[in-house]
């Protein structure tokens, strides 16, 4: 029996993780749940899965949650409470599925306390890839990808030698705006951006998928997860989302992982590796799919992807700035305060203001994240957007 803690249990990844637990209750036990503010769903999850510890990020919801389920579980609140859930002694694996840099400190502490990590929260590696991968090695824990592309790369690397890898091919659906012109992109709405063609996900990652920043963040995630240089990572637009990503070897062989777009597969594999468990439901039929197509990404139209490569070449600290600025820009877009193309423009201006720092520790990352948010909000307030 694997004992797991789920950080971000009320989100898209969190609820799908709990579906896997529900379908395999002889294999998994939930030790801790953590979420930000949706106490109705969290209450239902506590009643069904009976975690020993439950953490609520939003401290103003603590009393109400305690009133509802305080007799069934030990309740903690705030970032300290989330860290307590992430490090609780009873669990062996932490599913890191909080959205944004809010997932960093809990994941960092989970590693330090010896937990294996099933990583959905890509922002952890984007902002602190070097620090996190060093801690993973030092603490002798495993960090397995939940992100579908990285799960595909991980599966395509199984049994091979790192020295024989020549390239990673990271596929991207291209998002809802793949066929739009730059001019059309200047008038797309929030509703258009929230309609992803292939995946149903949280709001922030859905917007990141429309700007292609999600792919940029995934390039940085892959750089750290697989210890591979950015020059050896190629992004390829593949609208059907059937090939989840691939690895090219020195002899020209390309090994890919294919499947229908369903996050349950990579979530489950991160929890059962090296074993595979049956999943009910439809399976991939290549003959009913018919065509698989591939394109080069257009970084003039989708500036955010180019900005991610730029941040990687600038240095680790620039990736922190890229991420913090992106989180704030996406928030402004979700609040209808800026247009779709303004997201990339504001992030670029924030990166322009950044002076690269070396040898960061985790506190430096947190401080720099705050600086990037203040800087982008300031640019927005003074109207310095385009
Ligand atoms: P979501 O918005 O659906 O859920 C986010 C979860 O994080 C919620 O449970 C929320 O309560 C929790 N949360 C947010 N802020 C918090 C805070 N300050 N403290 C504690 N909890 C907090 O997001 P999602 O789509 O499930 O994505 C989660 C992560 O997984 C993201 O990093 C995303 O990039 C990554 N990811 C998601 C998918 C997907 O299909 N949804 C695929 C690949 C990777
Ligand atoms: Mg992905």
Short mmCIF file of C-alpha atoms and ligand atoms in Angstrom, two decimals:
data_model
loop_
_atom_site.label_atom_id
_atom_site.label_comp_id
_atom_site.label_asym_id
_atom_site.label_seq_id
_atom_site.Cartn_x
_atom_site.Cartn_y
_atom_site.Cartn_z
CA UNK A 1 0.00 0.00 0.00
CA UNK A 2 1.39 3.41 -0.99
CA UNK A 3 0.58 6.22 1.45
CA UNK A 4 0.22 9.58 -0.30
CA UNK A 5 -0.30 13.24 0.51
CA UNK A 6 -1.99 15.37 -2.13
CA UNK A 7 -1.14 19.08 -2.28
CA UNK A 8 -3.77 20.87 -4.38
CA UNK A 9 -6.40 18.16 -3.85
CA UNK A 10 -9.33 20.29 -5.06
CA UNK A 11 -7.75 21.14 -8.43
CA UNK A 12 -7.81 19.40 -11.77
CA UNK A 13 -4.79 17.17 -11.02
CA UNK A 14 -5.78 16.73 -7.36
CA UNK A 15 -9.30 15.48 -8.13
CA UNK A 16 -8.03 13.14 -10.86
CA UNK A 17 -5.46 11.76 -8.39
CA UNK A 18 -8.29 11.05 -5.96
CA UNK A 19 -10.24 9.27 -8.73
CA UNK A 20 -7.24 6.97 -9.16
CA UNK A 21 -7.17 6.37 -5.40
CA UNK A 22 -10.91 5.65 -5.41
CA UNK A 23 -10.54 3.11 -8.20
CA UNK A 24 -7.53 1.43 -6.55
CA UNK A 25 -8.27 1.68 -2.85
CA UNK A 26 -6.30 -1.49 -2.13
CA UNK A 27 -3.16 0.20 -3.55
CA UNK A 28 -3.30 3.73 -2.15
CA UNK A 29 -4.12 5.38 1.15
CA UNK A 30 -4.46 9.15 1.62
CA UNK A 31 -2.53 10.53 4.58
CA UNK A 32 -2.91 14.26 3.92
CA UNK A 33 -4.93 16.63 1.75
CA UNK A 34 -4.12 20.29 1.14
CA UNK A 35 -5.98 22.96 -0.82
CA UNK A 36 -6.37 26.71 -0.87
CA UNK A 37 -9.99 27.71 -0.28
CA UNK A 38 -12.65 25.39 -1.72
CA UNK A 39 -13.87 24.03 1.60
CA UNK A 40 -17.04 22.47 0.19
CA UNK A 41 -15.01 20.12 -2.00
CA UNK A 42 -12.35 19.66 0.66
CA UNK A 43 -15.04 18.68 3.17
CA UNK A 44 -16.42 16.05 0.76
CA UNK A 45 -12.88 14.74 0.16
CA UNK A 46 -12.22 14.48 3.91
CA UNK A 47 -15.46 12.55 4.42
CA UNK A 48 -14.64 10.13 1.63
CA UNK A 49 -10.87 9.62 1.98
CA UNK A 50 -10.41 10.22 5.74
CA UNK A 51 -6.92 11.80 5.65
CA UNK A 52 -5.16 12.01 9.00
CA UNK A 53 -4.24 15.63 8.28
CA UNK A 54 -5.97 18.32 6.20
CA UNK A 55 -4.50 21.71 5.37
CA UNK A 56 -6.30 24.81 4.14
CA UNK A 57 -4.15 27.57 2.65
CA UNK A 58 -6.68 30.35 3.19
CA UNK A 59 -6.57 30.90 6.95
CA UNK A 60 -9.94 32.67 6.99
CA UNK A 61 -11.56 29.31 6.14
CA UNK A 62 -9.91 27.43 9.00
CA UNK A 63 -12.67 27.83 11.63
CA UNK A 64 -15.44 26.87 9.21
CA UNK A 65 -13.57 23.76 8.02
CA UNK A 66 -12.85 22.81 11.61
CA UNK A 67 -16.53 23.14 12.48
CA UNK A 68 -17.48 20.86 9.59
CA UNK A 69 -14.87 18.07 9.79
CA UNK A 70 -12.67 18.83 12.80
CA UNK A 71 -13.78 15.57 14.41
CA UNK A 72 -12.60 13.51 11.43
CA UNK A 73 -9.15 14.92 10.69
CA UNK A 74 -6.45 17.14 12.18
CA UNK A 75 -6.73 20.54 10.49
CA UNK A 76 -3.92 23.01 9.82
CA UNK A 77 -3.89 26.31 7.94
CA UNK A 78 -1.74 28.80 6.03
CA UNK A 79 1.56 28.05 4.34
CA UNK A 80 2.88 26.42 7.53
CA UNK A 81 -0.14 24.14 7.56
CA UNK A 82 0.44 23.15 3.93
CA UNK A 83 4.08 22.38 4.77
CA UNK A 84 2.91 20.27 7.71
CA UNK A 85 0.70 18.26 5.33
CA UNK A 86 3.61 17.94 2.88
CA UNK A 87 6.03 16.63 5.48
CA UNK A 88 3.79 14.51 7.71
CA UNK A 89 5.56 11.38 8.87
CA UNK A 90 2.90 8.92 7.77
CA UNK A 91 3.22 9.36 4.00
CA UNK A 92 5.88 8.13 1.59
CA UNK A 93 4.86 10.06 -1.55
CA UNK A 94 3.69 13.62 -2.09
CA UNK A 95 1.64 14.54 -5.15
CA UNK A 96 2.70 18.15 -5.75
CA UNK A 97 -0.29 19.67 -7.57
CA UNK A 98 -0.68 23.18 -6.20
CA UNK A 99 -0.69 25.76 -9.00
CA UNK A 100 2.06 28.36 -9.24
CA UNK A 101 5.06 29.13 -7.05
CA UNK A 102 2.81 28.53 -4.01
CA UNK A 103 3.80 24.89 -4.56
CA UNK A 104 7.55 25.52 -4.20
CA UNK A 105 8.10 25.71 -0.43
CA UNK A 106 5.81 22.76 0.42
CA UNK A 107 7.52 20.63 -2.28
CA UNK A 108 10.99 21.71 -1.14
CA UNK A 109 10.16 20.75 2.44
CA UNK A 110 8.61 17.46 1.38
CA UNK A 111 11.88 16.51 -0.36
CA UNK A 112 13.89 17.54 2.70
CA UNK A 113 11.73 15.31 4.87
CA UNK A 114 12.45 12.32 2.64
CA UNK A 115 9.26 12.10 0.56
CA UNK A 116 9.19 10.85 -2.99
CA UNK A 117 7.56 13.41 -5.26
CA UNK A 118 5.02 12.97 -8.05
CA UNK A 119 5.49 16.38 -9.64
CA UNK A 120 2.68 18.24 -11.39
CA UNK A 121 3.69 21.67 -10.10
CA UNK A 122 6.12 22.62 -12.88
CA UNK A 123 6.68 26.06 -11.33
CA UNK A 124 8.78 24.32 -8.65
CA UNK A 125 11.41 23.34 -11.24
CA UNK A 126 11.03 26.51 -13.28
CA UNK A 127 11.89 28.71 -10.31
CA UNK A 128 14.31 26.50 -8.38
CA UNK A 129 15.35 23.67 -10.69
CA UNK A 130 18.97 23.63 -9.61
CA UNK A 131 18.18 23.80 -5.88
CA UNK A 132 15.41 21.20 -6.09
CA UNK A 133 17.33 18.65 -8.18
CA UNK A 134 20.31 18.96 -5.83
CA UNK A 135 18.04 18.36 -2.81
CA UNK A 136 16.43 15.36 -4.53
CA UNK A 137 19.91 13.83 -4.97
CA UNK A 138 21.07 14.73 -1.47
CA UNK A 139 17.95 13.34 0.20
CA UNK A 140 17.94 10.22 -2.04
CA UNK A 141 14.27 10.59 -2.95
CA UNK A 142 12.67 10.22 -6.36
CA UNK A 143 10.93 12.94 -8.36
CA UNK A 144 8.72 11.53 -11.10
CA UNK A 145 6.87 13.69 -13.63
CA UNK A 146 3.09 14.01 -13.76
CA UNK A 147 3.16 16.52 -16.62
CA UNK A 148 2.13 14.42 -19.65
CA UNK A 149 5.04 15.50 -21.88
CA UNK A 150 7.62 14.80 -19.20
CA UNK A 151 6.00 11.48 -18.37
CA UNK A 152 6.28 10.64 -22.08
CA UNK A 153 9.97 11.62 -22.11
CA UNK A 154 10.57 9.66 -18.92
CA UNK A 155 8.92 6.59 -20.49
CA UNK A 156 10.86 7.06 -23.74
CA UNK A 157 14.13 7.21 -21.76
CA UNK A 158 13.53 3.99 -19.83
CA UNK A 159 16.37 1.53 -20.25
CA UNK A 160 18.63 3.86 -22.22
CA UNK A 161 21.96 5.53 -21.53
CA UNK A 162 21.95 9.28 -21.08
CA UNK A 163 25.06 9.62 -23.25
CA UNK A 164 23.09 8.16 -26.18
CA UNK A 165 20.35 10.81 -26.09
CA UNK A 166 20.75 13.52 -28.74
CA UNK A 167 17.52 15.48 -28.39
CA UNK A 168 14.22 15.78 -26.56
CA UNK A 169 11.18 16.54 -28.70
CA UNK A 170 8.56 18.28 -26.59
CA UNK A 171 5.17 18.29 -28.26
CA UNK A 172 2.61 21.10 -27.86
CA UNK A 173 -1.03 21.14 -28.92
CA UNK A 174 -0.61 24.75 -30.03
CA UNK A 175 -3.60 25.78 -27.91
CA UNK A 176 -6.87 27.32 -29.08
CA UNK A 177 -5.17 30.09 -31.11
CA UNK A 178 -2.77 28.04 -33.21
CA UNK A 179 -4.29 29.20 -36.51
CA UNK A 180 -4.90 32.85 -35.60
CA UNK A 181 -2.87 35.71 -37.05
CA UNK A 182 -1.05 38.15 -34.80
CA UNK A 183 -3.72 40.72 -35.62
CA UNK A 184 -6.51 38.34 -34.64
CA UNK A 185 -4.68 37.56 -31.40
CA UNK A 186 -4.96 41.22 -30.38
CA UNK A 187 -8.74 40.87 -30.02
CA UNK A 188 -9.23 37.36 -28.60
CA UNK A 189 -11.28 37.22 -25.41
CA UNK A 190 -10.81 35.53 -22.05
CA UNK A 191 -13.58 33.08 -22.92
CA UNK A 192 -11.78 32.12 -26.17
CA UNK A 193 -8.53 31.61 -24.27
CA UNK A 194 -10.19 29.37 -21.67
CA UNK A 195 -11.39 26.92 -24.34
CA UNK A 196 -8.53 24.44 -24.72
CA UNK A 197 -9.05 22.07 -27.64
CA UNK A 198 -7.72 18.85 -26.02
CA UNK A 199 -7.32 19.17 -22.25
CA UNK A 200 -9.49 20.28 -19.33
CA UNK A 201 -7.25 21.96 -16.76
CA UNK A 202 -7.10 24.72 -14.15
CA UNK A 203 -7.51 28.33 -15.38
CA UNK A 204 -3.88 29.40 -15.03
CA UNK A 205 -2.41 26.52 -17.04
CA UNK A 206 -5.19 26.88 -19.62
CA UNK A 207 -4.14 30.49 -20.28
CA UNK A 208 -0.47 29.39 -20.28
CA UNK A 209 -1.41 26.85 -22.96
CA UNK A 210 -3.02 29.55 -25.09
CA UNK A 211 0.06 31.83 -24.89
CA UNK A 212 2.46 28.83 -25.24
CA UNK A 213 4.08 29.94 -21.98
CA UNK A 214 3.08 26.50 -20.73
CA UNK A 215 5.44 24.99 -23.30
CA UNK A 216 8.14 27.47 -22.30
CA UNK A 217 7.74 26.47 -18.63
CA UNK A 218 7.87 22.83 -19.73
CA UNK A 219 11.15 23.39 -21.60
CA UNK A 220 12.64 24.69 -18.33
CA UNK A 221 11.03 21.81 -16.40
CA UNK A 222 12.59 19.30 -18.87
CA UNK A 223 15.98 20.99 -18.63
CA UNK A 224 16.10 20.20 -14.90
CA UNK A 225 14.16 16.96 -14.73
CA UNK A 226 16.34 15.27 -17.36
CA UNK A 227 19.52 17.32 -16.86
CA UNK A 228 19.57 18.31 -20.53
CA UNK A 229 20.78 21.54 -22.14
CA UNK A 230 18.18 23.87 -23.72
CA UNK A 231 19.84 23.51 -27.16
CA UNK A 232 18.90 19.83 -27.10
CA UNK A 233 15.19 20.53 -26.52
CA UNK A 234 13.00 21.02 -29.58
CA UNK A 235 9.39 22.15 -29.35
CA UNK A 236 7.08 20.68 -31.97
CA UNK A 237 3.43 21.66 -32.41
CA UNK A 238 1.26 18.56 -32.72
CA UNK A 239 -2.42 19.57 -32.57
CA UNK A 240 -3.88 16.09 -31.95
CA UNK A 241 -1.99 15.63 -28.61
CA UNK A 242 -1.49 11.91 -29.30
CA UNK A 243 2.30 11.82 -29.27
CA UNK A 244 2.92 13.19 -25.79
CA UNK A 245 6.66 13.75 -26.46
CA UNK A 246 9.68 11.87 -27.77
CA UNK A 247 13.41 11.28 -27.39
CA UNK A 248 15.88 11.19 -30.27
CA UNK A 249 18.98 9.02 -29.87
CA UNK A 250 22.41 9.40 -31.44
CA UNK A 251 21.66 6.74 -34.06
CA UNK A 252 18.63 8.69 -35.27
CA UNK A 253 16.10 6.43 -33.56
CA UNK A 254 13.16 8.36 -32.10
CA UNK A 255 11.20 6.78 -29.26
CA UNK A 256 7.87 8.36 -28.34
CA UNK A 257 4.98 7.68 -25.98
CA UNK A 258 1.48 7.85 -27.42
CA UNK A 259 -1.97 7.77 -25.90
CA UNK A 260 -5.28 9.59 -25.76
CA UNK A 261 -5.05 12.93 -23.92
CA UNK A 262 -5.96 11.82 -20.39
CA UNK A 263 -3.97 13.05 -17.38
CA UNK A 264 -4.90 9.97 -15.37
CA UNK A 265 -2.27 7.96 -17.20
CA UNK A 266 0.74 10.12 -16.29
CA UNK A 267 -0.58 10.75 -12.75
CA UNK A 268 -1.00 7.04 -12.17
CA UNK A 269 2.34 6.09 -13.71
CA UNK A 270 4.12 8.54 -11.40
CA UNK A 271 2.50 6.70 -8.49
CA UNK A 272 2.97 3.10 -9.66
CA UNK A 273 6.31 3.23 -11.54
CA UNK A 274 7.88 0.84 -12.47
CA UNK A 275 4.55 -1.03 -12.53
CA UNK A 276 1.58 -0.22 -14.73
CA UNK A 277 -2.03 -0.49 -13.63
CA UNK A 278 -5.00 -1.03 -15.93
CA UNK A 279 -7.12 2.10 -16.60
CA UNK A 280 -10.72 1.70 -17.68
CA UNK A 281 -12.10 3.68 -20.61
CA UNK A 282 -11.29 4.29 -24.22
CA UNK A 283 -7.90 3.31 -25.63
CA UNK A 284 -5.99 4.89 -28.51
CA UNK A 285 -7.01 3.66 -31.97
CA UNK A 286 -4.53 4.98 -34.54
CA UNK A 287 -6.82 4.08 -37.42
CA UNK A 288 -9.66 6.17 -35.99
CA UNK A 289 -7.28 9.10 -35.43
CA UNK A 290 -6.07 8.83 -39.05
CA UNK A 291 -3.68 11.76 -39.25
CA UNK A 292 -1.00 13.08 -36.98
CA UNK A 293 0.45 16.45 -37.98
CA UNK A 294 3.46 18.50 -36.86
CA UNK A 295 4.51 22.16 -37.16
CA UNK A 296 7.26 24.49 -36.03
CA UNK A 297 6.04 26.85 -33.29
CA UNK A 298 5.71 30.51 -34.32
CA UNK A 299 7.55 32.52 -31.67
CA UNK A 300 6.64 35.84 -33.33
CA UNK A 301 2.98 35.11 -32.66
CA UNK A 302 3.64 33.32 -29.39
CA UNK A 303 6.27 35.54 -27.78
CA UNK A 304 6.08 33.73 -24.41
CA UNK A 305 7.76 30.59 -25.75
CA UNK A 306 10.73 32.61 -26.99
CA UNK A 307 10.89 34.45 -23.65
CA UNK A 308 11.25 31.14 -21.81
CA UNK A 309 14.25 30.20 -23.96
CA UNK A 310 15.65 33.69 -23.38
CA UNK A 311 15.26 33.33 -19.59
CA UNK A 312 17.04 29.96 -19.69
CA UNK A 313 19.96 31.47 -21.55
CA UNK A 314 20.13 34.44 -19.15
CA UNK A 315 20.41 32.24 -16.04
CA UNK A 316 18.45 30.60 -13.22
CA UNK A 317 17.32 33.88 -11.68
CA UNK A 318 15.71 35.00 -14.95
CA UNK A 319 13.50 31.91 -14.86
CA UNK A 320 12.21 33.02 -11.45
CA UNK A 321 11.39 36.42 -12.93
CA UNK A 322 9.76 34.88 -16.01
CA UNK A 323 7.54 32.73 -13.81
CA UNK A 324 6.53 35.44 -11.30
CA UNK A 325 5.81 37.94 -14.05
CA UNK A 326 3.78 35.33 -15.91
CA UNK A 327 1.68 34.48 -12.86
CA UNK A 328 0.82 38.16 -12.37
CA UNK A 329 0.21 38.81 -16.08
CA UNK A 330 -2.12 35.83 -16.29
CA UNK A 331 -3.96 37.09 -13.21
CA UNK A 332 -4.38 40.53 -14.87
CA UNK A 333 -5.70 38.83 -18.01
CA UNK A 334 -8.10 36.65 -16.00
CA UNK A 335 -9.32 39.83 -14.28
CA UNK A 336 -9.89 41.38 -17.76
CA UNK A 337 -7.41 44.17 -17.05
CA UNK A 338 -5.08 43.48 -19.99
CA UNK A 339 -5.38 41.96 -23.45
CA UNK A 340 -4.03 38.59 -24.55
CA UNK A 341 -0.91 39.95 -26.29
CA UNK A 342 -0.13 42.21 -23.32
CA UNK A 343 0.80 39.11 -21.30
CA UNK A 344 3.99 38.52 -23.31
CA UNK A 345 4.80 42.25 -23.63
CA UNK A 346 4.65 42.80 -19.86
CA UNK A 347 6.75 39.72 -19.10
CA UNK A 348 9.36 40.84 -21.63
CA UNK A 349 9.58 44.30 -20.06
CA UNK A 350 9.98 42.73 -16.61
CA UNK A 351 12.79 40.47 -17.86
CA UNK A 352 14.48 43.52 -19.42
CA UNK A 353 14.68 45.10 -15.96
CA UNK A 354 16.20 42.04 -14.30
CA UNK A 355 19.89 41.87 -13.33
CA UNK A 356 20.95 38.22 -13.25
CA UNK A 357 21.89 36.83 -9.81
CA UNK A 358 24.07 33.78 -9.22
CA UNK A 359 24.15 31.13 -6.49
CA UNK A 360 20.61 31.67 -5.28
CA UNK A 361 19.25 29.85 -2.25
CA UNK A 362 15.56 29.15 -1.69
CA UNK A 363 15.03 32.46 0.18
CA UNK A 364 16.57 34.37 -2.74
CA UNK A 365 14.09 32.66 -5.06
CA UNK A 366 11.16 33.74 -2.88
CA UNK A 367 12.47 37.33 -2.68
CA UNK A 368 13.09 37.55 -6.42
CA UNK A 369 9.64 36.17 -7.14
CA UNK A 370 8.21 39.03 -5.05
CA UNK A 371 10.38 41.56 -6.95
CA UNK A 372 9.14 40.29 -10.31
CA UNK A 373 5.51 40.61 -9.23
CA UNK A 374 5.99 44.13 -7.90
CA UNK A 375 7.85 45.11 -11.06
CA UNK A 376 5.23 43.84 -13.50
CA UNK A 377 2.37 45.36 -11.49
CA UNK A 378 4.20 48.66 -11.48
CA UNK A 379 4.66 48.51 -15.27
CA UNK A 380 0.95 47.81 -15.62
CA UNK A 381 -0.05 50.64 -13.27
CA UNK A 382 2.01 53.25 -15.11
CA UNK A 383 0.57 52.02 -18.41
CA UNK A 384 3.92 50.77 -19.74
CA UNK A 385 2.49 47.69 -21.42
CA UNK A 386 3.36 47.60 -25.14
P1 LIG B 1 -6.07 24.01 -10.49
O1 LIG B 1 -6.18 25.47 -10.53
O2 LIG B 1 -7.16 23.18 -11.04
O3 LIG B 1 -5.82 23.53 -8.99
C1 LIG B 1 -4.86 24.14 -8.18
C2 LIG B 1 -4.87 23.54 -6.78
O4 LIG B 1 -3.90 24.26 -6.01
C3 LIG B 1 -6.21 23.70 -6.05
O5 LIG B 1 -6.44 22.56 -5.26
C4 LIG B 1 -5.97 24.92 -5.15
O6 LIG B 1 -6.74 24.87 -3.98
C5 LIG B 1 -4.50 24.72 -4.82
N1 LIG B 1 -3.83 25.97 -4.43
C6 LIG B 1 -3.70 27.12 -5.15
N2 LIG B 1 -3.02 28.04 -4.44
C7 LIG B 1 -2.72 27.47 -3.26
C8 LIG B 1 -2.05 27.91 -2.09
N3 LIG B 1 -1.55 29.17 -2.00
N4 LIG B 1 -1.93 27.07 -1.07
C9 LIG B 1 -2.44 25.82 -1.13
N5 LIG B 1 -3.09 25.33 -2.20
C10 LIG B 1 -3.22 26.15 -3.25
O7 LIG B 1 -4.67 23.65 -11.21
P2 LIG B 1 -4.28 22.32 -12.00
O8 LIG B 1 -4.71 22.44 -13.41
O9 LIG B 1 -4.67 21.12 -11.21
O10 LIG B 1 -2.69 22.46 -12.01
C11 LIG B 1 -1.91 22.20 -10.87
C12 LIG B 1 -0.44 22.13 -11.27
O11 LIG B 1 -0.27 21.02 -12.15
C13 LIG B 1 0.04 23.36 -12.05
O12 LIG B 1 1.36 23.63 -11.70
C14 LIG B 1 -0.03 22.92 -13.50
O13 LIG B 1 0.90 23.58 -14.32
C15 LIG B 1 0.30 21.44 -13.38
N6 LIG B 1 -0.25 20.62 -14.47
C16 LIG B 1 -1.60 20.52 -14.62
C17 LIG B 1 -2.13 19.76 -15.66
C18 LIG B 1 -3.61 19.60 -15.83
O14 LIG B 1 -4.04 18.84 -16.71
N7 LIG B 1 -4.44 20.26 -15.08
C19 LIG B 1 -1.26 19.10 -16.53
C20 LIG B 1 0.12 19.22 -16.33
C21 LIG B 1 0.61 19.98 -15.29
MG1 LIG B 2 2.09 19.40 -20.06
#
